[in-house]
XYZ file of C-alpha atoms in Angstrom:
414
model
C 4.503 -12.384 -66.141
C 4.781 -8.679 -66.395
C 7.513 -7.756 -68.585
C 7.962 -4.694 -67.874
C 9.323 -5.911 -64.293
C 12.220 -8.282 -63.756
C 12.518 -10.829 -61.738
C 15.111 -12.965 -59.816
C 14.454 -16.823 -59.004
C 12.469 -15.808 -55.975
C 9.925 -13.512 -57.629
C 10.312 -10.356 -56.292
C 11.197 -7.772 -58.147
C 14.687 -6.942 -59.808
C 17.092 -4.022 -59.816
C 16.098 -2.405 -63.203
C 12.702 -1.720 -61.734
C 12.674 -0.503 -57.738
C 9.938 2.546 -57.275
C 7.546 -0.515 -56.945
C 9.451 -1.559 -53.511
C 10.170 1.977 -52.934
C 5.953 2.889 -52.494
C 5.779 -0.299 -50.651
C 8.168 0.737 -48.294
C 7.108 4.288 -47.819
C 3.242 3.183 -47.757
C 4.404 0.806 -44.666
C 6.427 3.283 -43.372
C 3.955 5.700 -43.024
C 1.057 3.275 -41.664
C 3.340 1.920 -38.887
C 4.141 5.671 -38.023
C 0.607 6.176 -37.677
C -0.010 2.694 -35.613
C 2.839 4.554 -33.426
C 1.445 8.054 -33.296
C -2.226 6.291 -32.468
C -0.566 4.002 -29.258
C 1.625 7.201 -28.072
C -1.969 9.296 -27.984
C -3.366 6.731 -26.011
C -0.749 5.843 -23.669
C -0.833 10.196 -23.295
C -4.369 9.783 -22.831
C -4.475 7.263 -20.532
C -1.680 8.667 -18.074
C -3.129 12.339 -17.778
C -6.696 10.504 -16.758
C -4.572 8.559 -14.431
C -2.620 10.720 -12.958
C -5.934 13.278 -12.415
C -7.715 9.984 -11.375
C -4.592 9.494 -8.228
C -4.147 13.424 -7.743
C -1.007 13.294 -8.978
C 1.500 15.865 -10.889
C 1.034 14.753 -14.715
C 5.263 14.484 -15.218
C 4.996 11.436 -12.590
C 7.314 8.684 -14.209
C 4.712 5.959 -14.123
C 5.105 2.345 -14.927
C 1.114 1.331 -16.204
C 0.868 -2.369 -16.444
C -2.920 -3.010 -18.139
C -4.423 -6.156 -17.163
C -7.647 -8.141 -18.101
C -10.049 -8.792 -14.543
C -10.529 -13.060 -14.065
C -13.169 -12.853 -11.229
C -13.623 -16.422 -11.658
C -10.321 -17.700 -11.015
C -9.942 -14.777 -7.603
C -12.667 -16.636 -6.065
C -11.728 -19.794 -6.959
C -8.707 -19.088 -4.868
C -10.462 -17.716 -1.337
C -9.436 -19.964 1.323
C -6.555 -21.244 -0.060
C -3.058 -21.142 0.623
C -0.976 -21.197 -2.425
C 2.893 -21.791 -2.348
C 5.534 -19.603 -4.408
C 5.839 -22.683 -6.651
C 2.248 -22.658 -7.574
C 1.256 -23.195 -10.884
C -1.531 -20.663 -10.669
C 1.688 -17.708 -10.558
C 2.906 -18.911 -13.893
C 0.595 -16.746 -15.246
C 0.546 -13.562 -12.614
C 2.481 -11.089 -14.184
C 5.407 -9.745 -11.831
C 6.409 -5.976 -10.212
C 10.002 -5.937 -9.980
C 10.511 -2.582 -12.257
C 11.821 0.397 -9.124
C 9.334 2.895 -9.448
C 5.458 3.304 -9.988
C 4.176 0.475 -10.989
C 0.294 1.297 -11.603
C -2.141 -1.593 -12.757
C -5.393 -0.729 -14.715
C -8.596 -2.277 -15.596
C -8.482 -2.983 -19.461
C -11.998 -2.711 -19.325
C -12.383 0.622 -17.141
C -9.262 1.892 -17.500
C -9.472 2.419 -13.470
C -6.396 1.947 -11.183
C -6.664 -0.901 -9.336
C -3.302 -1.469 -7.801
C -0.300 0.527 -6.916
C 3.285 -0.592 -5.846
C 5.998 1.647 -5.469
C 9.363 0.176 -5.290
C 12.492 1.892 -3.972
C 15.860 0.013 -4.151
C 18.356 1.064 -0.739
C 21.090 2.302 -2.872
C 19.012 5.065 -4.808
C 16.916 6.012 -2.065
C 16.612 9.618 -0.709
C 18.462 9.638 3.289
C 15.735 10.589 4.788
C 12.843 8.014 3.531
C 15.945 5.674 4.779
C 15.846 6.718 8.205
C 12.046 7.171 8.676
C 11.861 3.285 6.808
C 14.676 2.285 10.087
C 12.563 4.221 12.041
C 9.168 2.216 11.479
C 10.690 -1.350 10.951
C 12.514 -0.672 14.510
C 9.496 0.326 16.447
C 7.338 -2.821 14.791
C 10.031 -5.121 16.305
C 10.192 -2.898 19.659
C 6.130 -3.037 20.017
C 6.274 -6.569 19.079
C 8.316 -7.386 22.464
C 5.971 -5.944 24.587
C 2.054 -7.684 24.031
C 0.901 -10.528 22.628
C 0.617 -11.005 18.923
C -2.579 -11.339 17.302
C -4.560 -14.459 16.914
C -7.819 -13.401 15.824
C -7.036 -12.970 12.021
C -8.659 -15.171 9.639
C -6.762 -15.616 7.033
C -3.720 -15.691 9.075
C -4.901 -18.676 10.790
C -4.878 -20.848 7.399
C -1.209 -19.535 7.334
C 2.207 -18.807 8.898
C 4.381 -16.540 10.900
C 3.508 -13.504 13.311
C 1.090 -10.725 12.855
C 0.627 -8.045 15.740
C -1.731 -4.641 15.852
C -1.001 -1.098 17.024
C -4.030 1.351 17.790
C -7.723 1.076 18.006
C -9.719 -1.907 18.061
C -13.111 -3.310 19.424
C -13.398 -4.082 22.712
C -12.574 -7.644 24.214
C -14.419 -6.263 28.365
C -17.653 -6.680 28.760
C -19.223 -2.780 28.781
C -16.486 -1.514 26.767
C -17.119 -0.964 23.337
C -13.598 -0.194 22.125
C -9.978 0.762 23.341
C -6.495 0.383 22.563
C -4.291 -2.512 22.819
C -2.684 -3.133 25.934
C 0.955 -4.102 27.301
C 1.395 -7.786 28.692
C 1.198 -8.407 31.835
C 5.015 -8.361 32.927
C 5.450 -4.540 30.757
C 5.769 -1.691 32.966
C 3.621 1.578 32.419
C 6.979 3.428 31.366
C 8.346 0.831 28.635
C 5.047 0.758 27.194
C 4.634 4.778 27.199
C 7.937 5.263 25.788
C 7.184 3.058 22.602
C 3.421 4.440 22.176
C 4.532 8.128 22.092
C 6.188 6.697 18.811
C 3.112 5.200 16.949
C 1.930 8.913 16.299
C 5.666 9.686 14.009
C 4.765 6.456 12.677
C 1.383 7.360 11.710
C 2.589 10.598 9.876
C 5.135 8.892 8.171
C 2.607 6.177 6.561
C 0.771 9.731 6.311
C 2.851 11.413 4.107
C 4.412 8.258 1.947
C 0.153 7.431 1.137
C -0.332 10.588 0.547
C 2.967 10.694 -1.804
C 1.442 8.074 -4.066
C -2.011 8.649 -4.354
C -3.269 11.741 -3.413
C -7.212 10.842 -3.818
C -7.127 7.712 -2.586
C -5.503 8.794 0.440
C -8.332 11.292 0.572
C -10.857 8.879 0.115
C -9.860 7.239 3.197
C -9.353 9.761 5.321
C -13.050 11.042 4.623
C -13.767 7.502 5.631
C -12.439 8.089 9.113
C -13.558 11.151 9.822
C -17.288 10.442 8.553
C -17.263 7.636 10.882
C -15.716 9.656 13.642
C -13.224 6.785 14.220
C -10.196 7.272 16.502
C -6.859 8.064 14.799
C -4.005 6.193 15.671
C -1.747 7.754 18.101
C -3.970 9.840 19.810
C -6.066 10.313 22.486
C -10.024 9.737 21.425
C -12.402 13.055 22.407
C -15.760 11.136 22.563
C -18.185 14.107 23.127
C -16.800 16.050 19.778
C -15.554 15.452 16.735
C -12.156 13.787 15.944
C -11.265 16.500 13.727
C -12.115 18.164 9.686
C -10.309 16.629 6.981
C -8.175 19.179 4.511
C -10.666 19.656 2.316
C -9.674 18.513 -1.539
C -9.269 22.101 -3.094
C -7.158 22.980 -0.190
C -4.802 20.104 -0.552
C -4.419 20.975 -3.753
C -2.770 23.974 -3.215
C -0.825 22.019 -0.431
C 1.395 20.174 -2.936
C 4.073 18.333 -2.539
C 6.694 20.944 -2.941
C 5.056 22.487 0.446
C 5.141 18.989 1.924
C 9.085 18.521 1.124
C 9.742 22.536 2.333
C 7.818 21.224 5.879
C 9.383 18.043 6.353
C 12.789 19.933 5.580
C 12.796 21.930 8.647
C 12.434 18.624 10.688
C 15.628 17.092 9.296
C 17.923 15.946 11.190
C 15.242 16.485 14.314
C 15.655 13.492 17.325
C 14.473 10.037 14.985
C 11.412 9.512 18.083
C 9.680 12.751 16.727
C 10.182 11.896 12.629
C 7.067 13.301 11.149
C 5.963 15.885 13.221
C 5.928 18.290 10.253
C 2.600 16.623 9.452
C -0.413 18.398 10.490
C -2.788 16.255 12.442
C -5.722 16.528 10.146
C -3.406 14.373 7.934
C -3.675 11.169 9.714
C -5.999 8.423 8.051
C -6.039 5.453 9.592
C -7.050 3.689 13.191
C -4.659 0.886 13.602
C -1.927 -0.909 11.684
C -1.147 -4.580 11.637
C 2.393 -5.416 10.738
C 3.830 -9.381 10.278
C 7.318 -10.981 10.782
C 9.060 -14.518 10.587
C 7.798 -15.635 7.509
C 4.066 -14.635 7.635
C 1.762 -15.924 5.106
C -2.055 -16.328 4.815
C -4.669 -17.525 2.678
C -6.296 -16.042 -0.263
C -9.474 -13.129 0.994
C -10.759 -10.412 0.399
C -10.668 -8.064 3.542
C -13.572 -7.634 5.811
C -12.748 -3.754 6.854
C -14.445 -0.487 6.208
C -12.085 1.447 4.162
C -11.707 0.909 0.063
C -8.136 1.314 0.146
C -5.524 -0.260 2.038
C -1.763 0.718 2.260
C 1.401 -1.354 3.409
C 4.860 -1.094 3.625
C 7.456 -4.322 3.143
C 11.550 -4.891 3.909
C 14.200 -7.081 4.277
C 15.590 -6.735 8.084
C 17.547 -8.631 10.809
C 14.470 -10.344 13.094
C 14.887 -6.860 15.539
C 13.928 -4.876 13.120
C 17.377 -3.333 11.650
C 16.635 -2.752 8.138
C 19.281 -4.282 5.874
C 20.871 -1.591 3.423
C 24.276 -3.407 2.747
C 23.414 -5.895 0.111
C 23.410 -8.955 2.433
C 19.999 -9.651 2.883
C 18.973 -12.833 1.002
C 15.698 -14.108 0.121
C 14.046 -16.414 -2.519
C 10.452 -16.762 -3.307
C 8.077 -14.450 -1.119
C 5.710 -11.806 -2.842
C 1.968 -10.134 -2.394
C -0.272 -10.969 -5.160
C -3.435 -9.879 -6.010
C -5.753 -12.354 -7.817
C -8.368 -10.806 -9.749
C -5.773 -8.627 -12.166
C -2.848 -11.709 -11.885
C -0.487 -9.565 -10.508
C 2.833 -10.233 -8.049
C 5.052 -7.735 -5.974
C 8.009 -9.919 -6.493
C 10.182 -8.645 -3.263
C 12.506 -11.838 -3.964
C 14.021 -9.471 -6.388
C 14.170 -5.980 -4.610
C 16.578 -5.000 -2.213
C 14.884 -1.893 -0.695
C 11.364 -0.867 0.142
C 8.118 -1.543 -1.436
C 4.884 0.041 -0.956
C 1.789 -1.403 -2.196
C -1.996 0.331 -1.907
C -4.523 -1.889 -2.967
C -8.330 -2.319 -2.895
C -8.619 -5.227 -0.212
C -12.217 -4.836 0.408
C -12.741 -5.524 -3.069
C -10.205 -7.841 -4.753
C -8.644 -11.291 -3.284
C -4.795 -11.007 -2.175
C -2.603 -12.660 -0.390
C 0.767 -12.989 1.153
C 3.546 -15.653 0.198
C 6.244 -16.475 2.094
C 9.755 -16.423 1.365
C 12.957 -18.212 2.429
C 15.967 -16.181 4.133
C 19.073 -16.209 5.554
C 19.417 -16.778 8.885
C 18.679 -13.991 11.349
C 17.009 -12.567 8.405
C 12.745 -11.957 7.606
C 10.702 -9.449 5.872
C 8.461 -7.624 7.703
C 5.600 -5.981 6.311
C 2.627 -3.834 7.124
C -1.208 -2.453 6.279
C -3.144 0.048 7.360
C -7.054 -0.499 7.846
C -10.456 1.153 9.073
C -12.245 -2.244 10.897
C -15.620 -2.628 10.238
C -15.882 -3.681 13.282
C -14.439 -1.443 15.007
C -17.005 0.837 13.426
C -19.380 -1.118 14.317
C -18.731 -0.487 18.080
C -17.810 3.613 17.643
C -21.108 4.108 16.481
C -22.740 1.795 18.816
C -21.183 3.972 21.662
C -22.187 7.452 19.834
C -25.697 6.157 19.917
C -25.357 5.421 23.863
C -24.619 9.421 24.086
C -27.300 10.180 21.858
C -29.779 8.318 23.840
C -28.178 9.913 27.381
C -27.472 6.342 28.946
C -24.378 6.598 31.749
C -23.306 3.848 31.514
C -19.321 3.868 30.844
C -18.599 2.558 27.161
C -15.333 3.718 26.231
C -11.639 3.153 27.469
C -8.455 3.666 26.155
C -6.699 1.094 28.074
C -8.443 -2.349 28.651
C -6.437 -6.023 29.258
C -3.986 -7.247 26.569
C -5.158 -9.986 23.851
């Protein structure tokens, strides 16, 4: 031993001799700053490409959760109809965090999952009367045609889904239409709810476009490409549906133009909530939304568009979304398999919106258990393959000069 350096019983060294400890300290000091410094640059890094990646404003609070891709065990789950109490979850890593919660590929560092979450108490008035606004007309719709039945996954599963807007055609010579009221609906009750589905559109409009800019673009290029109808409004077969905003001009339309538009709307009668939005906006051809405890098996979705958004919340079975704390639930969330992640709603009293690649990764939905008079309802917005499929078998019809009728937008109920 050293002499020159004292010792207690332990070994390390004693008072008369500390600028050893000292330069150990520092020297540790000064590497863990840099380990700090290195994981700051990158998590810098990493949000600006983000944020450009989404077209969003680079000071967006964002929550990134990074996650490895098991491709494996998302296959190994198509078909099947997992319970909350699966041990497969253990190991899903779970969105309960209000905010942006944005998952990325370790790998590619690309987004592959979004879910917003908005608790009642801090949310802005008026997102809380367009979210009673769409939750009220899914229950009012709901009473007034049969739900659907033609889902696959759903069948494996539980609860009710039904569809608003465009969808192949079910009549022999039509190629596609809308959906239709049941048979005991009058023309006027079923009028009065569909001149809503076009506020409802620009609402799902305007929150997509909120949280990812691009993506929302993406899809919307989709539609019009495809010259697919647009929800809520009439089709114009022999011309185009209508030109996109083009990206560099909705750049310049940012969201502080959006917010000054929507403002002169508020407090405007609640049937005509998002008319502020320009109708070269809308992105989507129908909407499914589901009720009374809906779940389905594990898939991947079978529909045109990349990108799929949703809305989810807690409301009385008619549709009254529940803002006072009562509402009670255990257990129910949306997963996506391939990254392990969960939307927990169990633990969120207030919205949730979720864009996600459903062409491309397996999800699901998982029911919950609620009070009674209580459910969740939730939401997606789609471009069908098939009813691609059909728009551009009638286009081709024109093309080739045939008369023969091919299009309606009314035809008989599911």
């Amino acid at each position: 031993m050293d002499d020159n350096i004292n010792t207690f019983d332990n070994g390390d060294p004693g008072p008369s001799d500390r600028s050893w400890a000292r330069a150990e300290y520092k020297k540790s000091k000064r590497n863990s700053g840099k380990a700090k410094d290195g994981r700051a640059k990158k998590a810098r890094l990493l949000k600006k490409e983000i944020c450009a990646s989404l077209g969003l404003p680079l000071d967006t609070e964002l929550h990134f959760i990074v996650r490895t891709k098991d491709t494996p065990h998302a296959d190994g789950l198509v078909g099947t109809v997992p319970l909350a109490d699966d041990a497969t979850f253990e190991y899903y890593f779970r969105i309960s965090s209000p905010g942006i919660n944005v998952v990325v590929d370790k790998d590619t560092d690309e987004v592959v999952f979004i879910a917003l979450l908005t608790p009642w108490d801090t949310m802005d008035p008026n997102l809380m009367r367009q979210s009673g606004f769409i939750f009220r007309h899914f229950y009012e719709d709901s009473q007034l045609h049969d739900k659907v039945s033609s889902n696959g996954a759903h069948k494996q599963g539980g609860g009710v889904m039904y569809a608003i807007g465009w969808r192949p055609g079910t009549v022999r010579g039509i190629t596609f239409g809308v959906y239709h009221q049941g048979a005991n609906v009058s023309d006027e009750e079923w009028q009065a709810v569909r001149r809503r589905d076009i506020g409802v559109h620009r609402i799902f409009s305007e929150r997509f476009y909120g949280l990812a800019p691009h993506l929302f673009n993406d899809v919307q290029l989709q539609l019009a490409s495809a010259r697919l109808p647009v929800l809520g409004s009439a089709y114009q077969p022999t011309s185009a549906t209508y030109q996109p905003v083009s990206r560099k001009e909705r750049l310049r339309y940012d969201r502080k133009i959006m917010r000054e538009a929507r403002s002169a709307f508020k407090g405007s009668d609640i049937e005509s909530d998002g008319e502020w939005c320009p109708d070269n906006w809308l992105f989507t051809s129908n909407l499914t939304f589901t009720l009374d405890n809906f779940f389905n098996a594990a898939h991947r979705d079978g529909d045109l568009s990349d990108w799929t958004y949703g809305m989810w919340a807690g409301c009385t079975m008619d549709g009254q979304i529940i803002t006072d704390g009562s509402f009670q639930s255990r257990d129910g969330f949306f997963y996506m398999a391939d990254y392990k992640v969960l939307v927990d709603f169990a633990h969120l009293d207030g919205l949730a919106e979720i864009v996600w690649a459903g062409r491309h990764h397996v999800h699901g939905t998982v029911s919950g258990q609620f009070a009674p008079g209580q459910t969740r309802y939730g939401s997606s917005c789609q471009l069908s393959r098939r009813l691609n499929e059909r728009v551009q078998l009638y286009h081709r019809t024109l093309k080739e000069g045939l008369k023969e009728k091919m299009f309606t937008d009314t035809y008989a109920s599911l």
